[in-house]
């Protein structure tokens, strides 16, 4: 195999050194060694301007939203709604009222399960999922199927981790009510051809929910161009805080759906005889929302947009190409997930070494990766492994960090040699 | 060298490559399965008890190196011992791994098993080391399975 040269041209795409200086955590040491953070698919780090936004909100702007006439409540409400506008622009939603703040991807999917699934899916109906879903896009649908007597149909994949589109087309019939699909697989990195797949579903009159947890942080997402009906993602994977996520839904669907939780803010009027629900998106935001987290997520989107999602995607693509080439040259490595279209996720196994041991030994070198089933046990079963080691990259990762990973893997192998 | 790395180098060199008592006993009168749902580790233990004496013991499984080495050393240690003595070791091993027993200053019966004290440095891996012991405890009590998630650690 020929060595892969370090791509030089990408130096121009992003000034990674400058970007890294924004992230205080990237300067810390782990076990007295510089941190090499390659667990971005699990959660990403937060840059100082985004941290500052959280602090500024708590120091100057905090009050409850939509509830009082005093100055602080007005500021908090304005900033919270401004964050909603930012999200709408970030994914190019038609209108801000199509943006619902949630706790994360998981809650977004559960919201669709309750609001859409409970209302429109009946006994004998079918939901199409893919073989590469995260548990959070499997379990809610299983619960619904159990409750309703509906069933799941699964789009199979090939050995590279690519979905079989011919098989997908064959799954549709008059009972199909929903397609729920990952935009990007967290366990394999596969970027699914979602535009084409949404188009196919719509030809059958079936709406599509995309799990965008691994896509929104890494590429420009345009929900109108995709024409998806729902899109769910998490703030903490895109430089935002935990506890906040987004569910986009086409207004026409959101209007028809039943509320998710009941409580304050989601109502127009309440008597003991009857409650009238609020308009969207408030119908789906019961109780005091995560105001600080939503505003901070808005700042994270500003930060990412400032760098540019296309530049981010390009840098990460170069990292992926380099890391894939380097990893392929290490003896005993098996790459799990070799799709043509991939995000910067490398799932792999090392011959004779359990991924958890690899993870622990890499951690001793200051290198943070994830080892395990990545909440995607059906994917592990498909590839016949109990777990994999996974290095997942963000725009602030460097080629030198890829080299550190490879050197770390050699050290792990030495312990087991 | 950190205790964590030392743990790896000492126990993996030996027990991971040449696990003792690896396999299944055909004439076992006690069996138990152990699971760690977090990492997918799975071991099965088979024992032949003669009254109160552990005559034979074997383990098998798909596990990480820490779990495998722990199981290997455990079987080598408890073979020929009484159930009561093994229970003492189970308790001491758990206490050592979770930091309740400081083997450097407190008396114990762990002997070479003391090498696993290093697992305290690897909090996410404590369960891997303890799983075989947990499973042994289950076998004594005729419970067919043990899991690291029962909150007993
Ligand atoms: C593809 C995918 N879907 C859903 C989730 C769940 O996201 P969260 O835990 O933020 O709700 C994740 C995160 O691990 C993911 O990678």
Coordinates of C-alpha atoms and ligand atoms in Angstrom, one line a residue:
Chain A
X1 CA 0.0 0.0 0.0
X2 CA 1.3 3.5 -0.8
X3 CA 1.6 5.9 2.1
X4 CA -1.0 8.6 2.1
X5 CA 0.6 12.1 2.0
X6 CA -0.7 14.6 4.5
X7 CA -3.0 16.8 2.4
X8 CA -1.4 20.3 2.4
X9 CA -4.1 22.1 0.4
X10 CA -6.5 22.0 3.3
X11 CA -4.4 24.3 5.4
X12 CA -6.1 27.0 3.4
X13 CA -9.6 25.8 4.1
X14 CA -9.5 26.3 7.9
X15 CA -7.0 27.9 10.2
X16 CA -7.3 25.1 12.7
X17 CA -4.7 26.5 15.1
X18 CA -6.7 29.7 15.4
X19 CA -9.9 27.7 15.8
X20 CA -8.4 25.5 18.5
X21 CA -7.4 28.6 20.5
X22 CA -11.1 29.2 20.9
X23 CA -11.6 25.9 22.8
X24 CA -10.2 26.0 26.4
X25 CA -10.7 22.3 26.9
X26 CA -8.5 21.4 24.0
X27 CA -5.6 22.9 25.9
X28 CA -5.9 20.7 28.9
X29 CA -3.9 17.6 29.6
X30 CA -5.2 14.2 30.3
X31 CA -2.9 11.8 32.3
X32 CA -0.2 14.5 32.0
X33 CA -0.4 14.3 28.2
X34 CA -2.1 16.7 25.7
X35 CA -5.7 15.8 25.1
X36 CA -6.5 14.3 21.7
X37 CA -10.2 14.5 21.6
X38 CA -11.7 12.1 19.1
X39 CA -15.1 11.3 20.6
X40 CA -17.0 14.1 18.8
X41 CA -19.8 11.8 17.6
X42 CA -20.7 11.3 21.3
X43 CA -20.4 14.9 22.2
X44 CA -18.4 17.9 21.0
X45 CA -16.6 20.6 22.8
X46 CA -17.6 24.2 23.4
X47 CA -15.7 27.3 22.2
X48 CA -15.2 30.3 24.4
X49 CA -17.7 32.6 22.6
X50 CA -20.4 30.1 23.1
X51 CA -19.5 29.6 26.8
X52 CA -19.5 33.4 27.1
X53 CA -23.0 33.5 25.7
X54 CA -24.3 31.2 28.4
X55 CA -22.5 33.3 31.1
X56 CA -23.8 36.6 29.7
X57 CA -27.4 35.2 29.7
X58 CA -27.2 34.1 33.4
X59 CA -25.4 37.3 34.5
X60 CA -27.7 39.7 32.7
X61 CA -30.7 38.3 31.0
X62 CA -32.3 35.5 32.9
X63 CA -36.0 35.3 33.6
X64 CA -38.8 33.0 32.6
X65 CA -40.1 33.3 29.0
X66 CA -43.5 34.2 27.6
X67 CA -44.9 34.8 31.1
X68 CA -44.3 38.2 32.5
X69 CA -44.4 41.8 31.5
X70 CA -41.2 42.8 33.3
X71 CA -38.0 43.8 31.5
X72 CA -35.9 40.6 32.1
X73 CA -38.7 38.3 30.9
X74 CA -39.0 40.4 27.8
X75 CA -35.2 40.1 27.1
X76 CA -35.2 36.4 27.8
X77 CA -38.2 35.8 25.6
X78 CA -36.6 37.9 22.8
X79 CA -33.3 36.0 23.0
X80 CA -35.0 32.7 23.2
X81 CA -37.1 33.4 20.1
X82 CA -34.0 34.9 18.4
X83 CA -32.3 31.5 19.0
X84 CA -35.3 29.8 17.3
X85 CA -34.8 32.2 14.3
X86 CA -31.1 31.2 14.1
X87 CA -32.0 27.5 14.1
X88 CA -34.5 28.1 11.3
X89 CA -31.9 29.9 9.3
X90 CA -29.2 27.3 10.1
X91 CA -31.3 24.5 8.5
X92 CA -33.2 26.7 6.1
X93 CA -36.6 26.1 7.6
X94 CA -39.5 28.0 5.9
X95 CA -40.6 29.6 9.2
X96 CA -39.3 29.7 12.8
X97 CA -42.6 28.2 14.0
X98 CA -41.4 24.9 12.4
X99 CA -38.6 24.8 15.0
X100 CA -39.4 23.0 18.3
X101 CA -36.8 23.1 21.1
X102 CA -36.4 19.7 22.7
X103 CA -33.9 18.1 25.1
X104 CA -32.1 16.4 22.2
X105 CA -32.5 14.1 19.2
X106 CA -33.9 11.4 21.4
X107 CA -36.7 13.6 22.7
X108 CA -37.4 14.9 19.1
X109 CA -37.9 11.4 17.9
X110 CA -40.1 10.6 20.8
X111 CA -42.1 13.7 20.2
X112 CA -42.8 12.5 16.6
X113 CA -43.6 9.1 17.9
X114 CA -46.2 10.5 20.3
X115 CA -47.5 13.4 18.2
X116 CA -47.5 11.8 14.8
X117 CA -47.3 8.1 15.5
X118 CA -50.0 7.8 18.1
X119 CA -52.3 9.9 15.9
X120 CA -51.7 8.4 12.5
X121 CA -50.3 4.9 12.9
X122 CA -52.8 2.1 13.5
X123 CA -52.9 -1.6 13.7
X124 CA -51.4 -3.3 10.7
X125 CA -49.5 -0.2 9.6
X126 CA -45.8 -0.3 8.9
X127 CA -42.8 1.9 9.7
X128 CA -39.6 1.7 7.7
X129 CA -36.3 2.0 9.5
X130 CA -32.8 1.3 8.4
X131 CA -30.4 -1.3 9.6
X132 CA -28.0 1.4 10.8
X133 CA -30.1 3.3 13.2
X134 CA -29.1 4.5 16.7
X135 CA -31.3 2.9 19.4
X136 CA -33.0 6.2 19.8
X137 CA -34.5 5.8 16.3
X138 CA -35.5 2.2 17.0
X139 CA -36.8 1.9 20.5
X140 CA -39.6 4.5 20.3
X141 CA -40.9 2.9 17.1
X142 CA -40.8 -0.5 18.7
X143 CA -42.8 0.9 21.7
X144 CA -45.4 2.3 19.3
X145 CA -45.6 -0.9 17.3
X146 CA -46.2 -2.8 20.5
X147 CA -48.9 -0.4 21.5
X148 CA -50.7 -0.2 18.2
X149 CA -50.0 -3.6 16.6
X150 CA -48.0 -2.0 13.8
X151 CA -44.7 -3.4 12.5
X152 CA -41.2 -2.4 11.6
X153 CA -39.7 -3.0 8.1
X154 CA -35.9 -2.7 8.0
X155 CA -33.8 -1.4 5.0
X156 CA -30.8 -3.8 4.8
X157 CA -27.3 -2.7 4.1
X158 CA -24.3 -4.1 2.3
X159 CA -20.9 -5.0 3.8
X160 CA -19.7 -1.5 3.4
X161 CA -22.5 -0.1 5.5
X162 CA -24.5 1.3 2.6
X163 CA -28.3 0.9 2.5
X164 CA -29.7 -1.1 -0.3
X165 CA -31.9 1.2 -2.2
X166 CA -33.6 -1.4 -4.3
X167 CA -34.6 -3.3 -1.2
X168 CA -35.8 0.0 0.3
X169 CA -38.1 0.6 -2.6
X170 CA -39.6 -2.9 -2.2
X171 CA -40.6 -2.2 1.4
X172 CA -43.3 0.3 0.5
X173 CA -46.9 -0.8 0.4
X174 CA -50.3 0.6 1.2
X175 CA -49.7 0.1 5.0
X176 CA -46.5 2.2 5.1
X177 CA -47.0 5.2 7.3
X178 CA -43.5 6.6 8.0
X179 CA -39.9 6.3 7.1
X180 CA -37.5 7.0 10.1
X181 CA -33.9 7.2 8.9
X182 CA -30.5 8.4 10.1
X183 CA -29.0 11.1 7.9
X184 CA -25.6 10.0 9.0
X185 CA -24.8 6.8 10.9
X186 CA -23.0 7.3 14.2
X187 CA -21.6 3.8 14.3
X188 CA -20.4 3.6 10.7
X189 CA -20.2 7.1 9.4
X190 CA -22.3 6.3 6.4
X191 CA -24.0 9.3 4.8
X192 CA -27.3 8.0 3.5
X193 CA -28.6 9.3 0.1
X194 CA -31.5 10.9 2.0
X195 CA -32.7 13.2 -0.7
X196 CA -33.3 10.3 -3.1
X197 CA -34.8 8.2 -0.3
X198 CA -37.2 11.0 0.8
X199 CA -38.2 11.5 -2.8
X200 CA -39.0 7.8 -3.1
X201 CA -41.0 7.9 0.1
X202 CA -43.0 10.9 -1.1
X203 CA -43.8 9.1 -4.3
X204 CA -45.7 6.6 -2.0
X205 CA -47.2 9.4 0.0
X206 CA -45.1 8.5 3.1
X207 CA -43.5 11.2 5.3
X208 CA -39.9 10.9 6.4
X209 CA -38.3 11.7 9.7
X210 CA -34.5 12.2 9.6
X211 CA -32.3 11.6 12.6
X212 CA -29.8 14.4 11.9
X213 CA -27.7 14.0 15.2
X214 CA -24.6 13.2 13.2
X215 CA -25.3 15.3 10.2
X216 CA -26.2 18.8 11.5
X217 CA -22.7 19.3 13.1
X218 CA -20.8 18.3 10.0
X219 CA -22.5 19.6 6.9
X220 CA -24.8 22.2 5.6
X221 CA -28.4 21.0 6.1
X222 CA -31.2 22.4 4.1
X223 CA -34.5 20.9 5.2
X224 CA -36.4 22.5 2.3
X225 CA -34.0 21.1 -0.3
X226 CA -34.1 17.7 1.4
X227 CA -37.9 18.0 1.7
X228 CA -37.9 15.9 4.8
X229 CA -41.0 16.1 7.0
X230 CA -39.2 16.0 10.3
X231 CA -35.5 16.6 11.2
X232 CA -34.2 15.9 14.7
X233 CA -30.7 16.8 16.1
X234 CA -28.8 17.6 19.3
X235 CA -27.1 20.8 20.5
X236 CA -24.3 19.1 22.4
X237 CA -22.9 17.4 19.3
X238 CA -22.4 20.8 17.6
X239 CA -20.6 22.9 20.1
X240 CA -23.7 23.7 22.1
X241 CA -24.7 22.6 25.6
X242 CA -26.4 19.4 26.7
X243 CA -30.1 19.5 27.4
X244 CA -31.1 21.2 24.2
X245 CA -32.0 19.8 20.8
X246 CA -34.2 20.7 17.8
X247 CA -37.1 19.1 16.1
X248 CA -37.9 20.6 12.8
X249 CA -41.3 19.7 11.4
X250 CA -43.2 20.9 8.4
X251 CA -45.9 23.2 9.7
X252 CA -48.7 21.2 8.0
X253 CA -47.7 18.1 10.0
X254 CA -47.1 20.0 13.3
X255 CA -50.6 21.6 13.0
X256 CA -52.2 18.1 12.7
X257 CA -50.2 16.5 15.5
X258 CA -51.3 16.0 19.0
X259 CA -49.2 17.6 21.8
X260 CA -46.3 15.6 23.4
X261 CA -46.5 16.7 27.0
X262 CA -49.2 18.7 28.8
X263 CA -48.5 21.7 31.0
X264 CA -47.9 25.4 31.0
X265 CA -47.0 27.4 27.8
X266 CA -48.6 24.8 25.5
X267 CA -52.1 26.0 26.1
X268 CA -54.3 28.9 25.1
X269 CA -56.9 28.4 27.7
X270 CA -57.7 25.8 30.3
X271 CA -60.9 25.1 32.1
X272 CA -61.7 21.8 33.8
X273 CA -64.0 20.9 30.9
X274 CA -61.7 21.7 28.0
X275 CA -58.2 22.9 27.2
X276 CA -57.4 24.7 23.9
X277 CA -53.8 24.1 22.8
X278 CA -51.5 26.9 21.8
X279 CA -50.2 27.4 18.3
X280 CA -47.1 25.7 17.0
X281 CA -44.3 25.5 18.0
X282 CA -45.6 26.3 21.6
X283 CA -48.0 23.4 21.5
X284 CA -45.0 21.2 21.8
X285 CA -43.0 23.1 24.4
X286 CA -44.8 22.4 27.7
X287 CA -43.3 23.9 30.8
X288 CA -40.4 26.2 31.2
X289 CA -38.0 25.4 28.3
X290 CA -34.2 25.2 28.6
X291 CA -33.9 28.9 27.9
X292 CA -30.2 29.3 28.6
X293 CA -29.4 26.2 26.6
X294 CA -31.5 27.3 23.6
X295 CA -29.9 30.8 23.5
X296 CA -26.4 29.2 23.8
X297 CA -27.2 26.8 21.0
X298 CA -28.0 29.9 18.9
X299 CA -24.6 31.2 19.7
X300 CA -23.1 27.8 18.7
X301 CA -24.8 28.0 15.3
X302 CA -23.4 31.5 14.9
X303 CA -20.0 30.2 15.6
X304 CA -20.3 27.3 13.2
X305 CA -21.7 29.6 10.5
X306 CA -18.9 32.0 11.1
X307 CA -16.5 29.2 10.1
X308 CA -18.7 27.9 7.4
X309 CA -20.4 24.5 7.2
X310 CA -18.9 23.9 3.8
X311 CA -15.3 24.6 5.0
X312 CA -16.0 22.4 8.1
X313 CA -17.2 19.6 5.8
X314 CA -14.2 20.0 3.6
X315 CA -11.6 19.9 6.4
X316 CA -13.3 16.9 8.0
X317 CA -13.3 15.1 4.6
X318 CA -9.6 15.6 4.3
X319 CA -9.1 14.3 7.9
X320 CA -11.2 11.3 7.1
X321 CA -9.3 10.5 3.9
X322 CA -5.9 10.9 5.7
X323 CA -7.0 8.9 8.8
X324 CA -8.5 6.1 6.7
X325 CA -5.4 5.7 4.7
X326 CA -3.2 5.7 7.8
X327 CA -5.4 3.2 9.6
X328 CA -5.6 0.9 6.7
X329 CA -1.8 0.4 6.9
X330 CA -1.9 -0.8 10.5
X331 CA -1.8 -4.6 10.6
X332 CA -4.7 -6.3 12.2
X333 CA -7.1 -3.4 11.7
X334 CA -10.6 -4.1 10.4
X335 CA -12.5 -1.0 9.4
X336 CA -16.2 -1.3 10.0
X337 CA -18.1 1.1 7.7
X338 CA -16.4 1.8 4.4
X339 CA -19.2 3.5 2.5
X340 CA -18.4 5.7 -0.5
X341 CA -20.1 8.6 1.2
X342 CA -18.9 8.9 4.8
X343 CA -18.7 11.4 7.6
X344 CA -15.4 11.6 9.6
X345 CA -16.1 8.6 11.7
X346 CA -13.7 5.6 11.9
X347 CA -15.1 2.5 13.5
X348 CA -12.6 -0.3 13.7
X349 CA -11.5 -3.5 15.5
X350 CA -8.0 -4.6 16.3
X351 CA -7.3 -8.3 15.8
X352 CA -7.1 -10.1 19.2
X353 CA -7.8 -6.9 21.2
X354 CA -11.1 -6.0 22.7
X355 CA -12.2 -2.4 21.9
X356 CA -12.5 -1.6 25.6
X357 CA -8.9 -2.5 26.2
X358 CA -7.9 -0.4 23.2
X359 CA -10.0 2.5 24.5
X360 CA -8.4 2.3 28.0
X361 CA -4.9 2.1 26.7
X362 CA -5.4 4.9 24.2
X363 CA -6.8 7.0 27.1
X364 CA -3.6 6.5 28.9
X365 CA -2.0 8.2 26.0
X366 CA -4.4 11.1 26.3
X367 CA -6.4 10.0 23.3
X368 CA -10.2 10.0 23.8
X369 CA -12.1 7.6 21.6
X370 CA -15.3 5.6 22.2
X371 CA -15.4 1.8 22.6
X372 CA -18.6 -0.1 22.7
X373 CA -21.7 -0.8 20.7
X374 CA -22.4 3.0 20.1
X375 CA -26.1 2.5 20.9
X376 CA -26.4 0.6 17.7
X377 CA -26.4 -3.1 18.6
X378 CA -28.1 -4.2 15.4
X379 CA -25.2 -2.6 13.5
X380 CA -22.7 -4.6 15.6
X381 CA -24.7 -7.8 15.0
X382 CA -24.7 -7.1 11.3
X383 CA -21.0 -7.0 11.2
X384 CA -20.5 -9.8 13.7
X385 CA -18.6 -7.9 16.4
X386 CA -19.6 -7.2 20.0
X387 CA -18.2 -3.7 19.9
X388 CA -15.9 -1.4 17.9
X389 CA -13.4 1.3 18.7
X390 CA -14.5 4.6 17.2
X391 CA -12.6 7.7 16.5
X392 CA -14.8 10.6 15.4
X393 CA -13.5 13.9 14.2
X394 CA -14.6 17.5 14.4
X395 CA -13.4 20.6 12.5
X396 CA -11.0 21.4 15.3
X397 CA -9.1 18.1 14.9
X398 CA -5.7 18.1 13.2
X399 CA -3.7 15.8 11.0
X400 CA -1.2 15.6 13.9
X401 CA -3.9 14.2 16.0
X402 CA -4.5 11.5 13.4
X403 CA -0.8 10.6 13.7
X404 CA -1.2 10.5 17.5
X405 CA -4.0 8.1 17.1
X406 CA -2.1 5.8 14.8
X407 CA 1.0 5.9 17.1
X408 CA -1.4 5.1 20.0
X409 CA -2.8 2.1 18.2
X410 CA 0.7 0.8 17.6
X411 CA 1.4 1.1 21.3
X412 CA -1.8 -0.8 22.2
X413 CA -0.7 -3.6 19.9
X414 CA 2.7 -3.7 21.5
X415 CA 1.1 -4.3 24.9
X416 CA -0.8 -7.2 23.4
X417 CA 2.1 -8.5 21.2
Chain B
X1 CA 4.5 3.7 35.0
X2 CA 1.0 4.1 36.1
X3 CA -0.7 1.2 38.0
X4 CA -3.2 1.0 35.2
X5 CA -0.6 0.4 32.6
X6 CA 1.2 -2.0 35.0
X7 CA -2.0 -3.9 35.4
X8 CA -2.2 -4.3 31.7
X9 CA 1.3 -5.3 31.2
X10 CA 1.5 -7.8 34.0
X11 CA -1.8 -9.5 33.7
X12 CA -2.3 -9.4 30.0
X13 CA 1.1 -10.7 29.1
X14 CA 0.3 -13.8 30.9
X15 CA -3.4 -14.5 31.6
X16 CA -4.9 -13.0 28.5
X17 CA -2.7 -15.1 26.2
X18 CA -2.8 -18.2 28.3
X19 CA -5.9 -18.2 30.4
X20 CA -6.0 -20.8 33.1
X21 CA -9.0 -23.2 33.4
X22 CA -10.5 -22.0 30.1
X23 CA -13.4 -24.1 28.9
X24 CA -16.5 -25.8 30.2
X25 CA -16.7 -28.6 32.8
X26 CA -18.8 -31.5 31.5
X27 CA -19.6 -32.7 35.0
X28 CA -20.3 -29.4 36.6
X29 CA -22.9 -29.2 39.3
X30 CA -23.0 -25.4 39.4
X31 CA -23.1 -23.0 36.5
X32 CA -23.7 -19.2 36.1
X33 CA -23.5 -16.7 33.4
X34 CA -22.2 -13.2 33.8
X35 CA -23.0 -10.2 31.7
X36 CA -21.8 -6.6 31.4
X37 CA -24.4 -5.0 29.3
X38 CA -22.4 -1.8 28.9
X39 CA -19.6 -3.4 27.0
X40 CA -21.1 -6.7 25.9
X41 CA -18.8 -8.8 28.0
X42 CA -20.1 -12.2 28.7
X43 CA -18.6 -15.1 30.7
X44 CA -19.9 -18.5 31.7
X45 CA -18.6 -20.3 34.8
X46 CA -18.9 -24.0 35.5
X47 CA -18.0 -25.5 38.9
X48 CA -17.9 -28.9 40.5
X49 CA -18.5 -28.6 44.2
X50 CA -17.8 -31.5 46.6
X51 CA -19.8 -30.5 49.6
X52 CA -18.1 -27.3 50.5
X53 CA -15.0 -27.7 48.4
X54 CA -14.4 -26.3 44.9
X55 CA -13.0 -29.3 43.1
X56 CA -13.0 -28.0 39.6
X57 CA -13.8 -24.6 38.0
X58 CA -13.7 -23.4 34.4
X59 CA -14.7 -20.3 32.6
X60 CA -15.4 -19.3 29.0
X61 CA -16.5 -16.1 27.4
X62 CA -16.1 -13.2 25.0
X63 CA -14.6 -10.5 27.1
X64 CA -12.0 -7.8 27.3
X65 CA -8.5 -8.6 28.6
X66 CA -9.2 -7.3 32.1
X67 CA -12.2 -9.5 32.6
X68 CA -10.4 -12.5 31.1
X69 CA -7.3 -12.1 33.2
X70 CA -9.5 -11.6 36.3
X71 CA -11.4 -14.8 35.5
X72 CA -8.3 -16.7 34.8
X73 CA -6.6 -15.7 38.1
X74 CA -9.8 -16.2 40.0
X75 CA -10.3 -19.8 38.9
X76 CA -6.6 -20.5 39.6
X77 CA -7.0 -19.0 43.1
X78 CA -10.3 -20.6 44.3
X79 CA -9.7 -24.1 42.9
X80 CA -9.3 -26.4 45.9
X81 CA -10.6 -23.8 48.4
X82 CA -13.8 -23.9 50.4
X83 CA -16.8 -21.9 49.4
X84 CA -16.4 -19.9 52.5
X85 CA -12.8 -19.0 51.7
X86 CA -13.8 -18.1 48.2
X87 CA -16.6 -15.9 49.4
X88 CA -14.0 -14.0 51.5
X89 CA -11.9 -13.5 48.4
X90 CA -15.0 -12.3 46.4
X91 CA -15.7 -9.7 49.1
X92 CA -12.1 -8.6 49.3
X93 CA -11.6 -8.5 45.6
X94 CA -14.7 -6.3 45.2
X95 CA -13.6 -4.1 48.0
X96 CA -10.1 -3.7 46.5
X97 CA -11.5 -2.9 43.1
X98 CA -13.9 -0.3 44.4
X99 CA -11.4 1.3 46.7
X100 CA -12.9 0.2 50.0
X101 CA -10.0 -2.1 50.8
X102 CA -6.5 -0.6 50.6
X103 CA -4.3 -3.7 50.1
X104 CA -1.2 -1.7 50.8
X105 CA -2.2 -0.9 54.4
X106 CA -4.9 -3.4 55.3
X107 CA -4.7 -7.1 55.8
X108 CA -6.2 -9.3 53.1
X109 CA -6.0 -12.8 51.5
X110 CA -5.7 -11.7 47.9
X111 CA -2.0 -12.5 47.3
X112 CA -1.2 -12.0 43.6
X113 CA -4.7 -10.9 42.9
X114 CA -3.5 -7.7 44.4
X115 CA -2.3 -6.7 41.0
X116 CA -5.9 -5.7 40.2
X117 CA -5.7 -2.9 42.7
X118 CA -4.5 -0.9 39.6
X119 CA -8.0 -1.1 38.2
X120 CA -9.1 1.6 40.6
X121 CA -7.2 4.0 38.3
X122 CA -9.6 2.9 35.5
X123 CA -13.0 3.6 37.0
X124 CA -14.8 2.7 33.8
X125 CA -13.2 -0.8 33.9
X126 CA -13.8 -1.8 37.5
X127 CA -16.9 -3.7 36.4
X128 CA -14.8 -5.7 33.9
X129 CA -12.5 -6.9 36.7
X130 CA -15.3 -7.7 39.1
X131 CA -17.7 -9.5 36.7
X132 CA -16.1 -13.0 37.1
X133 CA -16.3 -12.7 40.9
X134 CA -19.8 -11.6 40.7
X135 CA -20.6 -14.6 38.6
X136 CA -18.9 -16.9 41.0
X137 CA -21.0 -15.5 43.8
X138 CA -24.1 -16.2 41.7
X139 CA -23.0 -19.7 41.1
X140 CA -22.6 -20.4 44.8
X141 CA -26.1 -19.1 45.4
X142 CA -27.5 -21.1 42.6
X143 CA -28.5 -18.0 40.7
X144 CA -28.1 -18.7 37.0
X145 CA -27.0 -15.2 36.0
X146 CA -25.2 -12.2 37.3
X147 CA -24.9 -8.7 35.8
X148 CA -22.7 -5.8 36.6
X149 CA -25.8 -3.6 36.6
X150 CA -27.4 -5.0 39.8
X151 CA -26.0 -2.1 41.9
X152 CA -24.1 -4.3 44.3
X153 CA -20.7 -2.8 43.6
Ligands
LIG1 C1 -27.4 9.0 15.1 C2 -27.8 9.4 16.5 N1 -29.1 9.5 16.8 C3 -29.5 9.9 18.0 C4 -28.6 10.1 19.0 C5 -29.2 10.5 20.3 O1 -28.8 11.8 20.7 P1 -29.1 12.4 22.1 O2 -28.5 11.4 23.0 O3 -28.4 13.7 22.1 O4 -30.6 12.5 22.3 C6 -27.3 10.1 18.7 C7 -26.3 10.4 19.8 O5 -25.6 9.6 20.3 C8 -26.8 9.7 17.4 O6 -25.5 9.6 17.2

